[in-house]
Coordinates of C-alpha atoms in Angstrom, one line a residue:
Chain T
X1 CA -0.1 0.1 0.2
X2 CA 1.6 3.2 -0.8
X3 CA 1.3 6.3 1.3
X4 CA 2.6 9.5 -1.0
X5 CA 0.1 11.7 0.7
X6 CA 1.8 11.3 4.2
X7 CA 5.3 12.1 2.6
X8 CA 3.8 15.2 0.9
X9 CA 2.4 16.2 4.3
X10 CA 5.9 15.4 5.9
X11 CA 7.4 17.7 3.2
X12 CA 5.2 20.6 4.0
X13 CA 4.4 20.5 7.5
X14 CA 7.4 18.6 9.0
X15 CA 7.8 15.2 10.8
X16 CA 6.6 16.2 14.2
X17 CA 2.9 17.1 12.6
X18 CA 3.0 13.6 10.6
X19 CA 3.6 11.6 13.5
X20 CA 1.2 13.2 15.9
X21 CA -1.5 12.9 13.2
X22 CA -0.3 9.2 12.2
X23 CA -0.2 8.4 16.2
X24 CA -3.6 9.7 16.4
X25 CA -5.3 8.4 13.4
X26 CA -3.5 4.9 13.7
X27 CA -5.7 3.5 16.2
X28 CA -9.2 4.6 14.6
X29 CA -11.3 3.6 17.5
X30 CA -9.2 6.0 20.0
X31 CA -9.0 8.5 17.6
X32 CA -13.1 8.3 17.1
X33 CA -13.2 8.6 20.8
X34 CA -11.3 11.6 21.0
X35 CA -13.1 13.4 18.4
X36 CA -16.3 12.7 20.2
X37 CA -15.1 13.7 23.3
X38 CA -14.2 16.7 21.8
X39 CA -17.2 17.3 19.9
X40 CA -19.3 16.4 22.8
X41 CA -17.7 19.3 25.0
X42 CA -17.8 21.7 22.3
X43 CA -21.5 20.9 21.7
X44 CA -22.3 21.2 25.4
X45 CA -20.6 24.3 25.6
X46 CA -21.9 26.0 22.6
X47 CA -25.3 25.3 23.4
X48 CA -25.2 26.2 27.0
X49 CA -23.5 29.4 26.3
X50 CA -25.6 29.9 23.3
X51 CA -28.5 29.4 25.6
X52 CA -27.3 31.8 27.9
X53 CA -26.9 34.3 25.3
X54 CA -30.3 33.4 23.9
X55 CA -31.7 34.2 27.4
X56 CA -30.0 37.2 27.9
X57 CA -31.2 38.6 24.6
X58 CA -34.6 37.3 25.5
X59 CA -34.9 39.1 28.7
X60 CA -33.8 42.5 27.2
X61 CA -35.2 42.2 23.7
X62 CA -37.9 44.9 24.3
X63 CA -35.7 47.3 26.2
X64 CA -33.1 47.1 23.3
X65 CA -35.6 47.2 20.4
X66 CA -36.5 50.3 21.8
X67 CA -35.4 53.9 20.9
X68 CA -35.8 55.6 24.7
X69 CA -32.4 56.9 25.6
X70 CA -34.2 56.8 29.6
X71 CA -36.6 54.9 31.4
X72 CA -38.7 56.5 34.1
X73 CA -40.1 54.0 36.7
X74 CA -41.2 53.9 40.1
X75 CA -38.5 53.7 42.6
X76 CA -37.0 50.2 43.5
X77 CA -37.4 48.6 39.9
X78 CA -35.5 45.5 39.6
X79 CA -36.6 44.2 36.1
X80 CA -38.7 45.1 33.0
X81 CA -41.6 42.5 34.0
X82 CA -42.5 43.3 37.4
X83 CA -42.8 46.8 38.1
X84 CA -45.6 49.1 39.9
X85 CA -47.7 51.8 37.9
X86 CA -47.0 55.7 38.8
X87 CA -49.1 58.7 38.1
X88 CA -49.5 59.3 34.3
X89 CA -48.8 63.1 35.4
X90 CA -45.3 61.9 35.5
X91 CA -45.0 62.0 31.6
X92 CA -46.0 65.7 31.6
X93 CA -43.4 66.2 34.5
X94 CA -41.2 64.7 32.4
X95 CA -41.3 66.6 28.9
X96 CA -41.2 69.7 31.2
X97 CA -37.4 69.2 31.9
X98 CA -35.2 70.8 29.3
X99 CA -33.4 68.6 27.0
X100 CA -36.3 66.3 26.8
X101 CA -37.6 65.8 23.1
X102 CA -40.3 63.4 23.6
X103 CA -42.1 61.1 26.5
X104 CA -44.8 58.2 25.9
X105 CA -46.5 56.1 28.6
X106 CA -45.6 52.3 28.8
X107 CA -47.7 49.8 30.2
X108 CA -46.2 46.5 31.5
X109 CA -48.7 43.8 33.2
X110 CA -49.2 40.1 33.7
X111 CA -52.8 39.2 33.0
X112 CA -55.0 36.2 32.1
X113 CA -55.4 35.4 28.6
X114 CA -58.8 33.3 28.1
X115 CA -58.3 31.0 25.1
X116 CA -61.4 30.6 23.0
X117 CA -61.5 27.1 23.5
X118 CA -61.2 27.2 27.2
X119 CA -58.4 27.6 29.3
X120 CA -56.2 30.4 30.4
X121 CA -52.5 31.4 30.0
X122 CA -50.7 34.2 31.5
X123 CA -49.5 36.9 29.3
X124 CA -47.5 39.9 29.7
X125 CA -49.7 43.3 28.1
X126 CA -47.4 45.6 26.6
X127 CA -49.5 49.0 26.3
X128 CA -47.7 51.5 24.1
X129 CA -48.2 54.5 21.8
X130 CA -48.8 53.3 18.3
X131 CA -48.3 56.9 17.0
X132 CA -45.0 57.3 18.8
X133 CA -42.5 55.4 17.9
X134 CA -40.1 54.9 20.9
X135 CA -41.2 51.6 21.7
X136 CA -43.4 48.8 19.8
X137 CA -43.2 45.3 18.5
X138 CA -40.4 44.5 16.0
X139 CA -40.4 41.6 13.4
X140 CA -43.9 42.6 12.3
X141 CA -44.9 39.5 9.4
X142 CA -48.6 40.2 9.6
X143 CA -50.7 43.5 10.2
X144 CA -49.7 46.8 10.1
X145 CA -48.9 49.0 13.9
X146 CA -51.7 51.5 13.0
X147 CA -54.1 48.4 13.3
X148 CA -53.4 48.3 17.0
X149 CA -55.6 51.2 17.2
X150 CA -58.8 49.8 16.7
X151 CA -60.7 49.0 19.4
X152 CA -59.4 45.7 21.1
X153 CA -56.7 45.1 19.1
X154 CA -53.9 43.0 19.7
X155 CA -50.6 42.0 18.3
X156 CA -49.1 38.4 19.5
X157 CA -46.2 36.3 18.2
X158 CA -46.4 33.6 15.7
X159 CA -44.4 31.5 18.0
X160 CA -47.2 31.9 20.7
X161 CA -50.3 31.2 18.4
X162 CA -51.0 27.5 19.4
X163 CA -50.0 28.4 23.0
X164 CA -52.6 31.2 23.1
X165 CA -55.1 29.1 21.1
X166 CA -55.7 31.3 18.6
X167 CA -54.5 30.6 14.4
X168 CA -55.3 33.5 12.4
X169 CA -55.8 37.3 12.3
X170 CA -59.4 38.0 13.4
X171 CA -59.3 35.2 16.1
X172 CA -60.6 36.6 19.2
X173 CA -59.8 35.7 23.0
X174 CA -60.4 37.6 26.1
X175 CA -58.1 39.2 28.5
X176 CA -59.5 39.9 32.0
X177 CA -62.7 39.4 30.3
X178 CA -62.2 42.3 28.0
X179 CA -62.1 41.1 24.2
X180 CA -58.9 40.9 22.7
X181 CA -58.7 40.7 18.9
X182 CA -55.7 39.6 17.0
X183 CA -54.7 42.0 14.0
X184 CA -51.2 41.3 13.7
X185 CA -48.3 38.7 14.3
X186 CA -44.6 39.3 14.8
X187 CA -41.7 36.5 14.5
X188 CA -39.3 35.4 17.3
X189 CA -40.4 38.0 20.1
X190 CA -39.8 35.7 23.0
X191 CA -40.4 36.1 26.6
X192 CA -38.2 35.0 29.4
X193 CA -40.8 34.6 31.8
X194 CA -42.8 32.0 29.7
X195 CA -45.5 34.6 29.6
X196 CA -46.0 35.9 25.8
X197 CA -46.3 39.5 25.1
X198 CA -49.2 40.9 24.0
X199 CA -49.0 44.1 22.1
X200 CA -51.7 46.9 22.3
X201 CA -52.5 50.2 22.6
X202 CA -51.8 52.0 25.6
X203 CA -55.5 52.9 25.3
X204 CA -56.8 49.3 25.0
X205 CA -54.3 47.9 27.6
X206 CA -55.9 50.0 30.2
X207 CA -58.9 47.7 29.7
X208 CA -56.4 44.2 30.0
X209 CA -54.8 45.4 33.6
X210 CA -54.7 46.6 36.9
X211 CA -54.0 50.4 36.1
X212 CA -56.3 53.0 36.3
X213 CA -56.6 55.4 33.4
X214 CA -54.3 57.9 35.3
X215 CA -51.6 55.2 35.5
X216 CA -48.5 54.1 33.7
X217 CA -45.8 51.8 34.4
X218 CA -43.2 53.5 32.7
X219 CA -42.2 57.1 31.1
X220 CA -40.0 56.6 27.7
X221 CA -38.0 59.3 26.9
X222 CA -36.3 60.3 23.6
X223 CA -33.9 63.2 24.4
X224 CA -33.4 66.5 22.2
X225 CA -30.4 66.4 19.8
X226 CA -27.6 67.5 21.6
X227 CA -28.9 67.0 25.3
X228 CA -26.8 65.2 27.7
X229 CA -28.3 61.8 29.5
X230 CA -26.8 62.1 32.6
X231 CA -27.8 65.6 33.3
X232 CA -31.3 64.7 32.0
X233 CA -31.5 61.9 34.1
X234 CA -30.2 63.5 37.1
X235 CA -32.9 66.9 36.6
X236 CA -36.0 64.2 36.0
X237 CA -34.9 62.4 39.2
X238 CA -34.5 66.3 41.2
X239 CA -38.2 66.6 40.1
X240 CA -39.5 63.4 40.7
X241 CA -37.8 62.0 43.6
X242 CA -40.1 58.9 43.8
X243 CA -39.1 57.4 40.5
X244 CA -35.8 55.4 39.1
X245 CA -34.5 56.9 35.9
X246 CA -32.4 54.7 34.1
X247 CA -30.2 54.8 30.4
X248 CA -31.4 52.0 27.8
X249 CA -28.1 50.2 28.8
X250 CA -28.3 50.7 32.5
X251 CA -32.0 49.3 32.6
X252 CA -31.2 46.2 29.9
X253 CA -28.3 45.2 32.1
X254 CA -30.4 45.5 35.2
X255 CA -32.9 43.5 33.7
X256 CA -30.5 40.8 32.2
X257 CA -28.6 40.5 35.5
X258 CA -32.0 40.1 37.6
X259 CA -33.3 37.1 35.5
X260 CA -30.0 35.6 34.5
X261 CA -28.3 35.6 38.0
X262 CA -31.0 36.2 40.8
X263 CA -33.3 33.7 39.4
X264 CA -30.3 31.3 39.1
X265 CA -31.3 30.5 35.4
X266 CA -28.0 31.9 34.0
X267 CA -26.0 30.5 36.7
X268 CA -27.6 27.0 35.4
X269 CA -26.5 27.4 32.2
X270 CA -23.0 28.5 32.8
X271 CA -22.6 25.5 35.4
X272 CA -23.6 23.1 32.4
X273 CA -21.0 24.6 30.3
X274 CA -18.5 24.5 32.5
X275 CA -19.2 20.9 33.2
X276 CA -18.9 20.5 29.3
X277 CA -15.8 22.0 29.3
X278 CA -14.6 19.6 32.2
X279 CA -16.0 16.5 30.5
X280 CA -14.2 17.5 27.3
X281 CA -11.0 17.9 29.2
X282 CA -11.1 14.7 31.2
X283 CA -11.7 12.8 27.9
X284 CA -9.3 14.3 25.8
X285 CA -6.7 14.1 28.6
X286 CA -7.1 10.2 29.1
X287 CA -6.7 9.6 25.4
X288 CA -3.8 11.8 25.0
X289 CA -2.7 10.1 27.8
X290 CA -3.3 6.8 26.9
X291 CA -2.0 7.8 23.1
X292 CA 1.2 9.1 24.6
X293 CA 2.0 5.8 26.5
X294 CA 0.9 3.5 23.8
X295 CA 4.0 5.5 22.1
X296 CA 6.6 5.7 24.7
X297 CA 8.9 3.4 23.2
X298 CA 8.5 5.7 20.2
X299 CA 9.5 8.9 21.9
X300 CA 12.6 6.9 23.3
X301 CA 13.5 5.9 20.4
X302 CA 13.6 9.6 19.2
X303 CA 15.0 10.6 22.1
X304 CA 17.9 7.9 21.6
X305 CA 18.3 9.2 18.5
X306 CA 18.9 12.6 19.7
X307 CA 15.7 14.3 19.2
X308 CA 15.4 17.4 21.4
X309 CA 12.6 17.4 24.3
X310 CA 10.9 20.3 21.9
X311 CA 10.6 17.7 19.1
X312 CA 8.7 15.5 21.4
X313 CA 6.8 18.7 23.1
X314 CA 5.7 19.4 19.5
X315 CA 4.3 15.9 18.6
X316 CA 1.8 16.4 21.8
X317 CA 1.3 19.6 21.0
X318 CA 0.3 19.0 17.6
X319 CA -2.1 15.8 18.9
X320 CA -3.7 18.4 21.3
X321 CA -4.3 20.9 18.0
X322 CA -5.5 18.1 15.9
X323 CA -7.9 17.0 18.5
X324 CA -9.0 20.8 19.1
X325 CA -9.5 21.7 15.7
X326 CA -11.4 18.4 14.7
X327 CA -13.3 18.3 17.6
X328 CA -14.0 22.0 17.2
X329 CA -15.2 22.1 13.5
X330 CA -17.5 19.3 14.0
X331 CA -18.9 20.5 17.3
X332 CA -19.6 24.1 16.4
X333 CA -21.1 23.0 13.2
X334 CA -23.3 20.6 15.3
X335 CA -24.4 23.5 17.7
X336 CA -24.9 25.7 14.6
X337 CA -27.3 23.3 13.3
X338 CA -29.1 23.3 17.1
X339 CA -29.1 26.7 17.1
X340 CA -30.9 27.2 13.7
X341 CA -33.4 24.7 14.9
X342 CA -34.1 26.5 17.5
X343 CA -35.0 30.1 16.1
X344 CA -38.6 28.2 16.0
X345 CA -38.7 27.0 19.3
X346 CA -39.6 28.8 22.5
X347 CA -35.9 28.7 23.8
X348 CA -33.5 30.5 21.9
X349 CA -30.0 29.6 21.4
X350 CA -27.8 31.9 20.1
X351 CA -24.3 30.7 18.5
X352 CA -22.7 33.9 16.7
X353 CA -19.4 33.8 14.5
X354 CA -17.7 35.6 17.4
X355 CA -18.6 33.1 20.0
X356 CA -17.5 29.9 17.7
X357 CA -14.0 31.7 17.6
X358 CA -14.3 32.3 21.3
X359 CA -14.7 28.6 22.0
X360 CA -12.3 27.9 19.7
X361 CA -9.7 29.1 22.2
X362 CA -11.7 27.3 25.1
X363 CA -11.2 24.3 22.9
X364 CA -7.6 24.8 22.3
X365 CA -6.7 25.6 26.0
X366 CA -9.0 22.4 27.1
X367 CA -6.8 20.2 24.9
X368 CA -3.6 22.1 25.6
X369 CA -4.3 21.4 29.3
X370 CA -5.3 17.7 29.1
X371 CA -1.9 17.2 26.8
X372 CA 0.2 18.2 29.8
X373 CA -0.6 15.2 31.5
X374 CA 1.0 13.5 28.8
X375 CA 3.8 16.1 28.4
X376 CA 5.1 14.9 31.8
X377 CA 4.9 11.7 31.2
X378 CA 7.0 11.9 27.8
X379 CA 9.6 14.2 28.7
X380 CA 10.6 11.9 31.5
X381 CA 11.6 9.0 29.4
X382 CA 14.8 7.6 29.4
X383 CA 16.1 6.9 25.8
X384 CA 18.1 4.4 27.5
X385 CA 15.0 2.3 27.7
X386 CA 15.4 1.7 24.1
X387 CA 18.1 -1.1 25.0
X388 CA 16.1 -2.5 27.8
X389 CA 14.0 -5.3 26.5
Chain B
X1 CA 45.6 3.4 15.6
X2 CA 45.2 6.5 13.4
X3 CA 42.0 8.9 14.8
X4 CA 40.2 5.9 16.3
X5 CA 36.2 6.8 16.4
X6 CA 35.9 5.7 20.1
X7 CA 38.6 5.8 23.2
X8 CA 37.7 4.5 26.2
X9 CA 39.8 4.4 29.2
X10 CA 39.6 2.8 33.0
X11 CA 35.6 3.7 32.1
X12 CA 33.7 1.9 34.6
X13 CA 30.0 2.0 35.1
X14 CA 28.7 1.6 38.8
X15 CA 24.8 1.1 40.1
X16 CA 24.2 1.3 43.9
X17 CA 26.8 1.6 46.8
X18 CA 28.1 -0.6 49.5
X19 CA 27.2 -4.3 49.5
X20 CA 24.6 -3.8 46.8
X21 CA 26.7 -2.2 44.6
X22 CA 27.1 -3.7 41.2
X23 CA 30.0 -2.6 38.3
X24 CA 28.0 -3.2 35.1
X25 CA 31.3 -1.9 33.6
X26 CA 34.2 -2.5 35.3
X27 CA 37.6 -0.3 34.5
X28 CA 37.1 -1.2 30.5
X29 CA 40.1 -0.2 28.1
X30 CA 39.0 -0.1 24.5
X31 CA 39.3 1.7 21.2
X32 CA 37.2 1.4 18.4
X33 CA 38.8 2.4 15.4
X34 CA 36.8 3.4 12.0
X35 CA 36.4 1.5 8.9
X36 CA 35.9 -1.7 11.1
X37 CA 33.0 -4.1 12.5
X38 CA 33.5 -4.7 16.0
X39 CA 31.2 -7.2 18.0
X40 CA 30.8 -7.1 21.6
X41 CA 30.3 -10.6 22.7
X42 CA 29.5 -12.2 26.2
X43 CA 26.6 -13.8 28.1
X44 CA 23.6 -11.9 29.5
X45 CA 24.5 -9.3 32.4
X46 CA 28.7 -9.4 31.0
X47 CA 27.8 -5.6 30.5
X48 CA 28.3 -5.5 27.0
X49 CA 24.9 -3.4 26.6
X50 CA 26.0 -1.0 29.2
X51 CA 29.3 -0.3 27.2
X52 CA 27.7 0.2 24.1
X53 CA 25.2 2.6 25.6
X54 CA 28.2 4.4 27.3
X55 CA 29.7 4.8 23.6
X56 CA 26.4 5.8 22.2
X57 CA 26.3 8.6 24.9
X58 CA 22.9 7.2 26.5
X59 CA 24.9 6.7 29.8
X60 CA 27.5 8.6 31.3
X61 CA 30.1 6.5 33.1
X62 CA 30.7 6.5 36.7
X63 CA 34.4 6.7 36.3
X64 CA 37.0 6.5 33.5
X65 CA 37.4 8.7 30.1
X66 CA 35.8 8.4 26.9
X67 CA 36.5 10.2 24.0
X68 CA 34.4 10.2 20.7
X69 CA 35.8 11.1 17.4
X70 CA 38.8 13.4 19.2
X71 CA 36.0 15.0 22.0
X72 CA 35.9 14.2 25.7
X73 CA 32.2 12.8 26.3
X74 CA 33.4 11.3 29.6
X75 CA 31.0 11.9 32.8
X76 CA 30.5 15.6 32.4
X77 CA 28.2 16.1 30.0
X78 CA 24.7 16.7 30.3
X79 CA 21.3 15.0 28.8
X80 CA 21.2 17.4 26.1
X81 CA 24.8 17.8 24.9
X82 CA 25.1 13.8 25.0
X83 CA 21.5 14.1 22.5
X84 CA 23.6 16.4 20.4
X85 CA 26.6 14.1 20.1
X86 CA 24.0 11.2 19.1
X87 CA 21.9 13.1 16.8
X88 CA 25.0 14.5 15.0
X89 CA 27.6 11.1 15.1
X90 CA 25.8 8.0 16.0
X91 CA 23.2 5.6 14.4
X92 CA 21.7 3.3 16.3
X93 CA 20.0 -0.1 15.4
X94 CA 18.0 -2.3 17.8
X95 CA 16.9 -6.0 17.8
X96 CA 13.4 -4.9 17.8
X97 CA 13.8 -2.4 15.1
X98 CA 12.0 0.2 17.1
X99 CA 10.1 1.6 14.1
X100 CA 7.2 3.7 14.2
X101 CA 4.1 1.8 12.9
X102 CA 2.5 4.3 11.4
X103 CA 5.3 5.6 9.3
X104 CA 6.4 4.1 6.0
X105 CA 10.1 3.6 5.5
X106 CA 10.4 6.7 3.5
X107 CA 9.0 8.7 6.2
X108 CA 11.0 7.1 8.8
X109 CA 14.0 8.0 6.9
X110 CA 12.8 11.9 6.4
X111 CA 12.0 12.2 9.7
X112 CA 15.8 11.2 11.0
X113 CA 16.9 13.5 8.2
X114 CA 14.6 16.2 9.6
X115 CA 16.0 15.9 13.2
X116 CA 19.5 16.1 11.8
X117 CA 18.5 19.2 10.4
X118 CA 18.4 18.8 6.3
X119 CA 16.7 21.0 4.3
X120 CA 13.8 19.7 2.5
X121 CA 15.3 19.3 -1.1
X122 CA 18.3 18.0 0.1
X123 CA 16.3 15.2 2.9
X124 CA 14.1 14.6 -0.6
X125 CA 16.9 13.4 -2.5
X126 CA 18.8 11.8 0.1
X127 CA 16.0 9.6 1.8
X128 CA 15.2 7.3 -1.3
X129 CA 18.9 6.7 -2.0
X130 CA 19.6 5.5 1.7
X131 CA 16.6 3.2 1.4
X132 CA 18.0 2.0 -2.1
X133 CA 21.4 1.4 -0.6
X134 CA 20.1 -1.2 1.9
X135 CA 17.8 -2.7 -0.8
X136 CA 14.6 -1.5 -0.3
X137 CA 13.5 0.7 -3.4
X138 CA 10.4 -1.1 -3.5
X139 CA 9.3 -0.7 -0.2
X140 CA 9.7 2.8 0.3
X141 CA 6.0 3.7 1.0
X142 CA 5.2 0.7 3.2
X143 CA 4.9 0.7 6.7
X144 CA 6.5 -1.8 9.3
X145 CA 3.5 -3.8 9.6
X146 CA 4.2 -4.6 5.7
X147 CA 7.5 -5.5 5.9
X148 CA 9.3 -8.8 6.5
X149 CA 11.9 -9.0 9.7
X150 CA 15.1 -8.3 7.4
X151 CA 12.9 -5.4 5.5
X152 CA 12.3 -3.9 8.8
X153 CA 16.2 -4.2 9.9
X154 CA 17.1 -2.8 6.5
X155 CA 14.3 0.2 7.1
X156 CA 16.1 0.8 10.6
X157 CA 19.9 0.7 9.1
X158 CA 19.0 3.4 6.6
X159 CA 17.4 5.4 9.6
X160 CA 20.8 4.8 11.5
X161 CA 22.7 6.2 8.3
X162 CA 20.6 9.2 7.6
X163 CA 23.0 12.2 8.5
X164 CA 26.1 10.4 7.3
X165 CA 26.9 9.2 11.2
X166 CA 30.5 8.2 11.9
X167 CA 29.7 5.6 14.3
X168 CA 27.1 2.8 13.8
X169 CA 25.7 1.1 17.3
X170 CA 23.8 -2.4 16.9
X171 CA 22.3 -3.9 19.8
X172 CA 21.7 -7.6 18.9
X173 CA 20.5 -6.4 15.1
X174 CA 20.4 -10.2 13.9
X175 CA 18.7 -11.5 16.9
X176 CA 15.2 -11.4 15.3
X177 CA 16.0 -12.6 11.9
X178 CA 16.6 -16.2 10.8
X179 CA 20.3 -16.9 9.8
X180 CA 20.0 -16.5 6.4
X181 CA 18.5 -12.6 6.6
X182 CA 20.7 -12.2 9.8
X183 CA 23.7 -13.0 7.5
X184 CA 22.7 -10.7 5.1
X185 CA 22.4 -7.8 7.2
X186 CA 25.6 -8.4 9.0
X187 CA 26.9 -7.9 5.2
X188 CA 25.7 -5.1 5.0
X189 CA 27.0 -3.8 8.4
X190 CA 30.2 -4.9 7.2
X191 CA 30.1 -2.9 4.2
X192 CA 29.2 0.3 5.9
X193 CA 32.3 -0.3 7.8
X194 CA 34.8 -1.3 5.1
X195 CA 33.6 0.8 2.4
X196 CA 32.1 3.8 3.8
X197 CA 34.8 3.9 6.7
X198 CA 32.3 3.9 9.5
X199 CA 33.1 2.2 13.0
X200 CA 30.1 -0.2 13.5
X201 CA 29.8 -2.0 16.9
X202 CA 27.3 -4.4 17.5
X203 CA 26.6 -6.3 20.7
X204 CA 25.7 -10.1 19.8
X205 CA 25.7 -13.3 21.8
X206 CA 25.6 -15.3 18.6
X207 CA 29.2 -16.7 17.8
X208 CA 27.9 -16.9 13.9
X209 CA 27.7 -13.0 13.9
X210 CA 30.9 -12.4 15.7
X211 CA 32.6 -14.8 13.2
X212 CA 31.6 -12.2 10.5
X213 CA 32.9 -9.3 12.7
X214 CA 36.4 -8.0 12.0
X215 CA 36.9 -7.9 15.5
X216 CA 35.6 -10.0 18.7
X217 CA 35.7 -8.3 21.9
X218 CA 34.5 -10.5 24.8
X219 CA 33.1 -9.5 27.9
X220 CA 32.3 -11.0 31.3
X221 CA 31.3 -9.6 34.9
X222 CA 31.5 -6.2 33.2
X223 CA 35.3 -6.3 32.4
X224 CA 37.0 -7.4 28.8
X225 CA 38.2 -10.7 28.7
X226 CA 39.3 -11.1 25.3
X227 CA 40.1 -8.9 22.4
X228 CA 41.1 -10.6 19.2
X229 CA 41.2 -9.9 15.4
X230 CA 39.0 -12.6 13.3
X231 CA 41.3 -14.1 10.9
X232 CA 38.5 -16.2 9.2
X233 CA 37.6 -15.9 5.5
X234 CA 35.8 -12.5 6.3

């Protein structure tokens, strides 16, 4: 059997890489175990981190998609969803602050959605100003925002059609015993709390929640061009001492931190990612160590020939690199397919190119650390053992 | 003797101490010339392999002086310096070949040339020549598992010759071979000594191998007990 390809590989990349590759690939079963080990670790980490990213973007989606520079809420706010009403008159007070160009009301309230066929689901009613433009649904795939001006009109996300017991535009349900008519659909707007968002005009939303006519949950602020956010923020706080005023990034961070870390949801996925890393490292360490032990006689022969220790290190380094590159390519491909499949599910998994690159560094580090166990063994070889039969 | 390859003077290799002390090599004086095939003979435990490892810079002697190609190596060299000497001047041949199962014959020789720092173009040209020189021009792309014992040992010899070392050291190079193949391998080693002027030393306990050497050095209990030229047909 001829092996001209190996000869060319040796010519182009050197003997250390050739030997590393052949040592790994010579035992196909072990090579497959190595690749499966690294792949599992990469998929586990990628999916868990992807879930973390997906959760984070889900918790802050409405804030990040808003065009409000400042959010004004009742003092003591912890997150977007759980909030207390404030007087609607605050909007006028905010509008009077120098540097404020526009202020809009936003109602956010949990409510029961009574399905047409019976039963109910908890929903989060988002009441906003359809004429305003500071906040509202995005990725609208059916209907027009102006349709929300109609009596009892609501938008929901098409991912929640089944859950809410409706199927098409024109279907009706009830929120707090008040009629809700579906006039539009969005795609991909998820709620972290599992209570789907129901978008309605502020005027209609008052009918669906506990708020009174003169109450709002948030006042959204658009700054005038050139206005200094910190100065306006401080002035609103001075004039309205019983409110919190947050910039959009501050509010997004506060909300994602609350859901990801206060509830333990984020910690859980990060722990799973860490476990994936640990499992992968153990598998790779075992395989690389076993491969090294199997080839100790060859390393001894190399050392007896006069090969420097750096050459042996290069072989083990290349073995770790091959495991890292092979496992990462397969693993990240699978993770991207899983992420693609999650786009139509309730839990979004986000695997970005940046994350793929970052994960490669993690994988390489994992394989490198795993190889350290082998390095110690390989470097302690006595070249004289080649004569000890 | 003009410019010998290896000179060993009052050299000992001692393990342990006190009552447990073992003199694996005991005050040996020996000179290995170039252009000659020397057989180091003796029963198991006689110290012949230990002496070979001292000659091959694989073991540091406990006492005495060792000069290789005019350079003092004795007891003072560190592991890295010994490795450099091995790489530059010595080729090894083993009883069990010690080939790399995953590499072809050509890749094995290229590996040795790579280690010795040969550039790609020279190594590309040299590796097939070395294999052809040992009669393996039609087995270059075969792995050890696809070769006979004699062919494996020829690959090992080609590897040992990579980089043109002045000294070839063999540890029972024919022990795993049938007598006909062993004879052919010894003929090859004799050629390396006679035609290329290398110093070739083989450890063996096989009298037939000893008879093919130019010189037979016998050891027992770590000491040299005889040192004679062969006057036979070879």
